[in-house]
């Protein structure tokens, strides 16, 4: 059944005049008459009684119009909803976020979406990349962002670099090492470190800068996939936090955490990328979220963004 013919019939039922109904639906009177006749033939029922002067609904026509109005209303709603989903203004998007971007990017993302797309629901899994990869392959999420350096090459995955978040050693305000201007990395060992689960490349570099043997255990005294807990532990202890500047920007700004810098230290960083199933087209909402995450990265402190095939420092 043609929805256009339903609209033509509804217009005639409301106007009860072919001339006015034809003008309303932008048809000639003969074209409108043919449309109504075709609809009646499809139904096998007359919907209107008409003579040279009057148009009236039949009993069947009255029943039909009641249903037709509901159907066309639902169709308009469907068209509207599909348009909103296309424009990422409503619907739902499911994605994953690793521990570092959870701390450094997720709050800004949620704030932006709530302000600009309040009809869009987000289902976010915050976890380490291993668990997020399981969720992705089970198609429970469309994509995830995380430090992706330990993910092995896989033809079923597409990994797109987003940014590098540069790491620093952080301590609570008033930490004993802050009062030692001539401090060395060896001075940190008695205090131990707190960190996320480190990528293999970072563990190798960490051992090198601490002067440890390749197979020596790292002096990481507290390891956790939750940056909030890591921050709280560091604020209440003399442990040294290894984190990105972007992940603790608020604490640095407020003075509750302070960077512990060492001359000649090689760059420490997390390499944040977006991981999705190869060959799978992202929904408009997922594309919107990723686009905004790129924008957040471009303004984050201590961050270089991946643009035009290379990493570039943010302004």
CSV table of C-alpha atoms in Angstrom, one decimal:
chain,number,residue,atom,x,y,z
A,1,UNK,CA,0.0,0.0,0.0
A,2,UNK,CA,1.5,3.3,-1.1
A,3,UNK,CA,1.8,5.8,1.7
A,4,UNK,CA,1.4,8.7,-0.7
A,5,UNK,CA,-2.1,7.4,-1.5
A,6,UNK,CA,-2.8,7.2,2.2
A,7,UNK,CA,-1.9,10.9,2.6
A,8,UNK,CA,-4.1,11.7,-0.5
A,9,UNK,CA,-7.0,9.9,1.1
A,10,UNK,CA,-6.5,11.6,4.4
A,11,UNK,CA,-6.4,15.0,2.8
A,12,UNK,CA,-9.7,14.3,0.9
A,13,UNK,CA,-11.3,13.0,4.1
A,14,UNK,CA,-10.4,16.1,6.0
A,15,UNK,CA,-11.3,18.6,3.2
A,16,UNK,CA,-14.3,16.7,1.7
A,17,UNK,CA,-13.6,18.6,-1.5
A,18,UNK,CA,-11.5,17.5,-4.4
A,19,UNK,CA,-10.3,21.0,-5.3
A,20,UNK,CA,-9.1,21.9,-1.8
A,21,UNK,CA,-7.6,18.4,-1.2
A,22,UNK,CA,-5.7,18.5,-4.6
A,23,UNK,CA,-4.3,21.9,-3.8
A,24,UNK,CA,-3.2,20.6,-0.3
A,25,UNK,CA,-1.3,17.7,-1.7
A,26,UNK,CA,0.0,19.6,-4.7
A,27,UNK,CA,-1.8,17.5,-7.4
A,28,UNK,CA,-4.3,18.2,-10.1
A,29,UNK,CA,-7.8,17.1,-9.4
A,30,UNK,CA,-7.7,14.4,-12.0
A,31,UNK,CA,-4.5,13.0,-10.5
A,32,UNK,CA,-5.9,13.0,-7.0
A,33,UNK,CA,-9.1,11.3,-8.3
A,34,UNK,CA,-6.9,8.6,-9.9
A,35,UNK,CA,-4.9,8.1,-6.8
A,36,UNK,CA,-8.1,7.6,-4.7
A,37,UNK,CA,-9.6,5.2,-7.2
A,38,UNK,CA,-6.4,3.1,-7.3
A,39,UNK,CA,-6.4,2.9,-3.4
A,40,UNK,CA,-10.0,1.8,-3.4
A,41,UNK,CA,-9.3,-0.8,-6.0
A,42,UNK,CA,-6.4,-2.1,-3.9
A,43,UNK,CA,-8.6,-2.4,-0.9
A,44,UNK,CA,-11.7,-3.7,-2.8
A,45,UNK,CA,-13.8,-1.2,-0.9
A,46,UNK,CA,-15.2,2.3,-1.6
A,47,UNK,CA,-13.8,4.9,0.8
A,48,UNK,CA,-15.9,7.8,-0.4
A,49,UNK,CA,-19.3,8.5,-1.7
A,50,UNK,CA,-19.1,11.3,-4.2
A,51,UNK,CA,-21.4,13.1,-6.6
A,52,UNK,CA,-21.1,16.3,-8.6
A,53,UNK,CA,-21.4,18.4,-5.4
A,54,UNK,CA,-20.5,16.4,-2.3
A,55,UNK,CA,-17.8,14.0,-1.0
A,56,UNK,CA,-18.6,11.9,2.0
A,57,UNK,CA,-16.8,9.0,3.8
A,58,UNK,CA,-18.3,5.6,3.6
A,59,UNK,CA,-18.5,3.5,6.8
A,60,UNK,CA,-15.5,1.5,5.6
A,61,UNK,CA,-13.8,4.8,4.8
A,62,UNK,CA,-14.2,6.1,8.3
A,63,UNK,CA,-12.6,3.0,9.8
A,64,UNK,CA,-9.8,3.2,7.2
A,65,UNK,CA,-9.1,6.8,8.0
A,66,UNK,CA,-8.7,6.2,11.7
A,67,UNK,CA,-6.1,3.6,11.0
A,68,UNK,CA,-4.5,5.5,8.2
A,69,UNK,CA,-3.9,8.6,10.4
A,70,UNK,CA,-2.2,6.4,13.0
A,71,UNK,CA,-0.1,4.7,10.3
A,72,UNK,CA,1.1,8.0,8.7
A,73,UNK,CA,1.8,9.5,12.1
A,74,UNK,CA,4.0,6.5,13.0
A,75,UNK,CA,5.7,6.8,9.6
A,76,UNK,CA,6.5,10.5,10.2
A,77,UNK,CA,7.9,9.5,13.6
A,78,UNK,CA,10.0,6.8,12.0
A,79,UNK,CA,11.3,9.2,9.4
A,80,UNK,CA,12.1,11.8,12.1
A,81,UNK,CA,13.8,9.2,14.3
A,82,UNK,CA,15.9,7.9,11.5
A,83,UNK,CA,16.9,11.5,10.7
A,84,UNK,CA,17.9,12.1,14.3
A,85,UNK,CA,19.9,8.8,14.3
A,86,UNK,CA,21.6,9.8,11.1
A,87,UNK,CA,22.5,13.1,12.6
A,88,UNK,CA,23.6,11.4,15.9
A,89,UNK,CA,21.0,13.4,17.8
A,90,UNK,CA,19.4,10.3,19.4
A,91,UNK,CA,19.8,6.6,19.7
A,92,UNK,CA,22.5,4.7,21.5
A,93,UNK,CA,26.3,4.2,21.0
A,94,UNK,CA,28.3,1.6,22.8
A,95,UNK,CA,32.1,2.0,23.0
A,96,UNK,CA,35.0,1.3,25.3
A,97,UNK,CA,37.6,3.5,26.9
A,98,UNK,CA,40.9,2.5,28.4
A,99,UNK,CA,42.1,3.7,31.9
A,100,UNK,CA,44.1,6.8,30.6
A,101,UNK,CA,41.5,8.2,28.2
A,102,UNK,CA,38.8,7.5,30.9
A,103,UNK,CA,40.6,10.0,33.1
A,104,UNK,CA,41.8,12.5,30.5
A,105,UNK,CA,39.1,12.5,27.8
A,106,UNK,CA,35.9,10.8,28.9
A,107,UNK,CA,34.5,13.6,31.2
A,108,UNK,CA,34.9,16.2,28.5
A,109,UNK,CA,33.3,13.9,25.9
A,110,UNK,CA,30.3,13.2,28.2
A,111,UNK,CA,29.9,16.9,28.9
A,112,UNK,CA,30.0,17.8,25.1
A,113,UNK,CA,27.5,15.1,24.1
A,114,UNK,CA,25.1,16.0,26.9
A,115,UNK,CA,25.2,19.6,25.8
A,116,UNK,CA,24.9,19.1,22.1
A,117,UNK,CA,23.2,15.7,21.6
A,118,UNK,CA,21.1,15.2,24.8
A,119,UNK,CA,19.0,12.6,23.0
A,120,UNK,CA,22.0,10.3,22.4
A,121,UNK,CA,22.6,7.6,25.0
A,122,UNK,CA,26.1,6.4,25.6
A,123,UNK,CA,27.0,3.0,27.0
A,124,UNK,CA,30.6,3.1,28.0
A,125,UNK,CA,32.9,0.2,29.0
A,126,UNK,CA,35.9,1.5,31.0
A,127,UNK,CA,38.5,-1.2,31.1
A,128,UNK,CA,42.0,-2.3,30.0
A,129,UNK,CA,42.5,-3.0,26.3
A,130,UNK,CA,42.5,-6.8,26.8
A,131,UNK,CA,39.0,-6.8,28.1
A,132,UNK,CA,37.8,-4.2,25.7
A,133,UNK,CA,39.2,-6.2,22.8
A,134,UNK,CA,37.0,-9.2,24.0
A,135,UNK,CA,34.0,-6.9,24.0
A,136,UNK,CA,34.8,-5.6,20.6
A,137,UNK,CA,35.1,-9.0,19.0
A,138,UNK,CA,31.9,-10.0,20.7
A,139,UNK,CA,30.3,-7.0,19.0
A,140,UNK,CA,29.2,-5.6,22.3
A,141,UNK,CA,30.9,-2.2,21.5
A,142,UNK,CA,31.6,-0.5,18.2
A,143,UNK,CA,35.1,0.6,19.0
A,144,UNK,CA,37.4,1.4,21.9
A,145,UNK,CA,40.2,3.9,22.6
A,146,UNK,CA,43.2,2.9,24.6
A,147,UNK,CA,47.0,2.6,24.6
A,148,UNK,CA,47.1,0.1,21.8
A,149,UNK,CA,50.8,-0.6,21.5
A,150,UNK,CA,50.5,-4.2,22.9
A,151,UNK,CA,47.8,-5.2,20.5
A,152,UNK,CA,49.3,-7.6,17.9
A,153,UNK,CA,48.6,-7.1,14.2
A,154,UNK,CA,45.3,-8.6,13.3
A,155,UNK,CA,43.6,-8.5,9.9
A,156,UNK,CA,40.2,-8.4,11.7
A,157,UNK,CA,41.1,-5.1,13.4
A,158,UNK,CA,41.7,-1.5,12.3
A,159,UNK,CA,43.7,0.7,14.6
A,160,UNK,CA,43.8,4.4,14.0
A,161,UNK,CA,46.3,6.6,16.0
A,162,UNK,CA,44.7,9.5,17.9
A,163,UNK,CA,47.4,11.0,20.1
A,164,UNK,CA,50.4,10.5,22.4
A,165,UNK,CA,49.9,11.5,26.0
A,166,UNK,CA,53.2,12.3,27.6
A,167,UNK,CA,54.0,10.8,31.0
A,168,UNK,CA,55.6,12.2,34.0
A,169,UNK,CA,56.4,11.1,37.6
A,170,UNK,CA,53.9,12.7,40.0
A,171,UNK,CA,54.0,13.0,43.8
A,172,UNK,CA,51.7,14.5,46.4
A,173,UNK,CA,52.3,18.1,47.5
A,174,UNK,CA,54.8,18.1,50.3
A,175,UNK,CA,56.6,14.9,49.2
A,176,UNK,CA,60.1,14.7,50.6
A,177,UNK,CA,61.7,14.4,47.1
A,178,UNK,CA,60.3,17.8,46.1
A,179,UNK,CA,62.7,19.4,48.6
A,180,UNK,CA,65.7,17.8,47.0
A,181,UNK,CA,66.7,19.8,43.9
A,182,UNK,CA,69.7,17.6,43.1
A,183,UNK,CA,67.6,14.4,43.2
A,184,UNK,CA,68.3,11.5,40.9
A,185,UNK,CA,66.2,8.5,39.7
A,186,UNK,CA,68.0,6.4,42.3
A,187,UNK,CA,66.4,8.5,45.0
A,188,UNK,CA,62.9,7.3,43.9
A,189,UNK,CA,63.5,3.6,44.5
A,190,UNK,CA,62.8,3.7,48.3
A,191,UNK,CA,59.4,5.1,47.7
A,192,UNK,CA,58.2,2.7,44.9
A,193,UNK,CA,55.9,3.5,42.1
A,194,UNK,CA,52.1,3.3,41.4
A,195,UNK,CA,50.9,2.9,37.8
A,196,UNK,CA,48.5,1.4,35.4
A,197,UNK,CA,49.4,-1.9,33.8
A,198,UNK,CA,52.3,-0.9,31.7
A,199,UNK,CA,52.8,-1.8,28.0
A,200,UNK,CA,55.7,-4.0,27.2
A,201,UNK,CA,57.7,-1.2,25.6
A,202,UNK,CA,57.1,1.0,28.6
A,203,UNK,CA,58.4,-1.7,31.0
A,204,UNK,CA,61.6,-2.0,28.9
A,205,UNK,CA,62.1,1.8,28.9
A,206,UNK,CA,61.3,2.0,32.6
A,207,UNK,CA,64.0,-0.6,33.5
A,208,UNK,CA,66.5,1.3,31.3
A,209,UNK,CA,65.9,4.7,33.0
A,210,UNK,CA,66.1,3.1,36.4
A,211,UNK,CA,69.3,1.3,35.5
A,212,UNK,CA,67.7,-2.2,36.1
A,213,UNK,CA,68.6,-5.4,34.4
A,214,UNK,CA,66.2,-6.5,31.6
A,215,UNK,CA,64.8,-9.3,33.8
A,216,UNK,CA,64.7,-7.4,37.1
A,217,UNK,CA,61.3,-6.8,38.7
A,218,UNK,CA,60.1,-3.2,38.5
A,219,UNK,CA,59.6,-1.4,41.8
A,220,UNK,CA,55.9,-0.9,41.1
A,221,UNK,CA,54.3,-1.2,44.5
A,222,UNK,CA,50.7,-0.6,43.4
A,223,UNK,CA,49.3,-1.5,40.0
A,224,UNK,CA,45.7,-0.7,39.1
A,225,UNK,CA,43.6,-0.1,36.0
A,226,UNK,CA,41.7,2.7,37.7
A,227,UNK,CA,43.3,6.2,37.5
A,228,UNK,CA,41.0,7.6,40.2
A,229,UNK,CA,42.2,5.0,42.7
A,230,UNK,CA,45.8,5.6,41.6
A,231,UNK,CA,45.4,9.3,42.2
A,232,UNK,CA,43.8,8.8,45.6
A,233,UNK,CA,46.6,6.4,46.7
A,234,UNK,CA,49.2,8.9,45.6
A,235,UNK,CA,47.6,11.8,47.4
A,236,UNK,CA,47.6,9.8,50.6
A,237,UNK,CA,51.1,8.2,50.3
A,238,UNK,CA,54.7,8.8,49.4
A,239,UNK,CA,54.5,6.5,46.4
A,240,UNK,CA,55.4,8.0,43.1
A,241,UNK,CA,52.7,8.0,40.4
A,242,UNK,CA,53.6,7.3,36.8
A,243,UNK,CA,50.8,8.9,34.7
A,244,UNK,CA,50.2,11.2,31.8
A,245,UNK,CA,50.0,14.9,32.4
A,246,UNK,CA,46.5,14.9,30.8
A,247,UNK,CA,45.2,12.3,33.2
A,248,UNK,CA,46.1,14.4,36.3
A,249,UNK,CA,45.8,17.9,34.8
A,250,UNK,CA,43.2,19.0,37.4
A,251,UNK,CA,45.4,17.8,40.3
A,252,UNK,CA,48.5,19.6,38.8
A,253,UNK,CA,46.5,22.8,38.4
A,254,UNK,CA,45.2,22.6,42.0
A,255,UNK,CA,48.6,21.9,43.4
A,256,UNK,CA,47.6,18.6,45.0
A,257,UNK,CA,50.0,16.7,42.8
A,258,UNK,CA,53.4,18.0,41.6
A,259,UNK,CA,55.6,16.7,38.7
A,260,UNK,CA,58.9,15.2,39.7
A,261,UNK,CA,61.2,15.9,36.8
A,262,UNK,CA,64.6,14.5,36.1
A,263,UNK,CA,67.1,16.0,33.5
A,264,UNK,CA,67.9,13.8,30.5
A,265,UNK,CA,64.9,11.5,31.0
A,266,UNK,CA,63.8,9.9,27.7
A,267,UNK,CA,60.2,10.6,26.6
A,268,UNK,CA,57.6,8.5,28.4
A,269,UNK,CA,54.2,8.4,26.7
A,270,UNK,CA,51.0,6.5,26.1
A,271,UNK,CA,50.0,6.0,22.5
A,272,UNK,CA,46.2,6.3,22.3
A,273,UNK,CA,44.5,4.8,19.3
A,274,UNK,CA,41.0,3.8,18.2
A,275,UNK,CA,40.4,0.1,17.6
A,276,UNK,CA,37.4,-1.2,15.6
A,277,UNK,CA,36.5,-4.2,13.6
A,278,UNK,CA,38.0,-4.1,10.1
A,279,UNK,CA,35.5,-3.6,7.3
A,280,UNK,CA,32.8,-2.5,9.8
A,281,UNK,CA,31.2,0.9,9.2
A,282,UNK,CA,30.7,2.9,12.3
A,283,UNK,CA,27.3,4.3,13.1
A,284,UNK,CA,26.9,8.1,12.8
A,285,UNK,CA,26.9,8.4,16.6
A,286,UNK,CA,30.1,6.4,16.9
A,287,UNK,CA,31.7,8.7,14.3
A,288,UNK,CA,30.5,11.7,16.2
A,289,UNK,CA,32.1,10.4,19.4
A,290,UNK,CA,35.4,9.6,17.7
A,291,UNK,CA,35.5,13.0,16.0
A,292,UNK,CA,34.9,14.7,19.4
A,293,UNK,CA,37.6,12.6,21.0
A,294,UNK,CA,40.1,13.8,18.4
A,295,UNK,CA,39.0,17.4,19.2
A,296,UNK,CA,39.5,16.8,23.0
A,297,UNK,CA,43.0,15.3,22.3
A,298,UNK,CA,43.9,18.4,20.3
A,299,UNK,CA,43.5,20.6,23.4
A,300,UNK,CA,44.8,18.3,26.1
A,301,UNK,CA,47.9,19.3,28.0
A,302,UNK,CA,51.1,17.2,27.4
A,303,UNK,CA,49.6,15.7,24.2
A,304,UNK,CA,50.7,15.3,20.6
A,305,UNK,CA,48.0,14.5,18.1
A,306,UNK,CA,48.3,12.2,15.1
A,307,UNK,CA,47.5,14.4,12.1
A,308,UNK,CA,48.5,14.1,8.4
A,309,UNK,CA,50.4,10.9,9.1
A,310,UNK,CA,52.5,12.1,12.0
A,311,UNK,CA,52.4,13.2,15.6
A,312,UNK,CA,52.1,16.9,16.1
A,313,UNK,CA,52.2,18.9,19.3
A,314,UNK,CA,49.0,20.6,20.4
A,315,UNK,CA,48.9,24.4,20.6
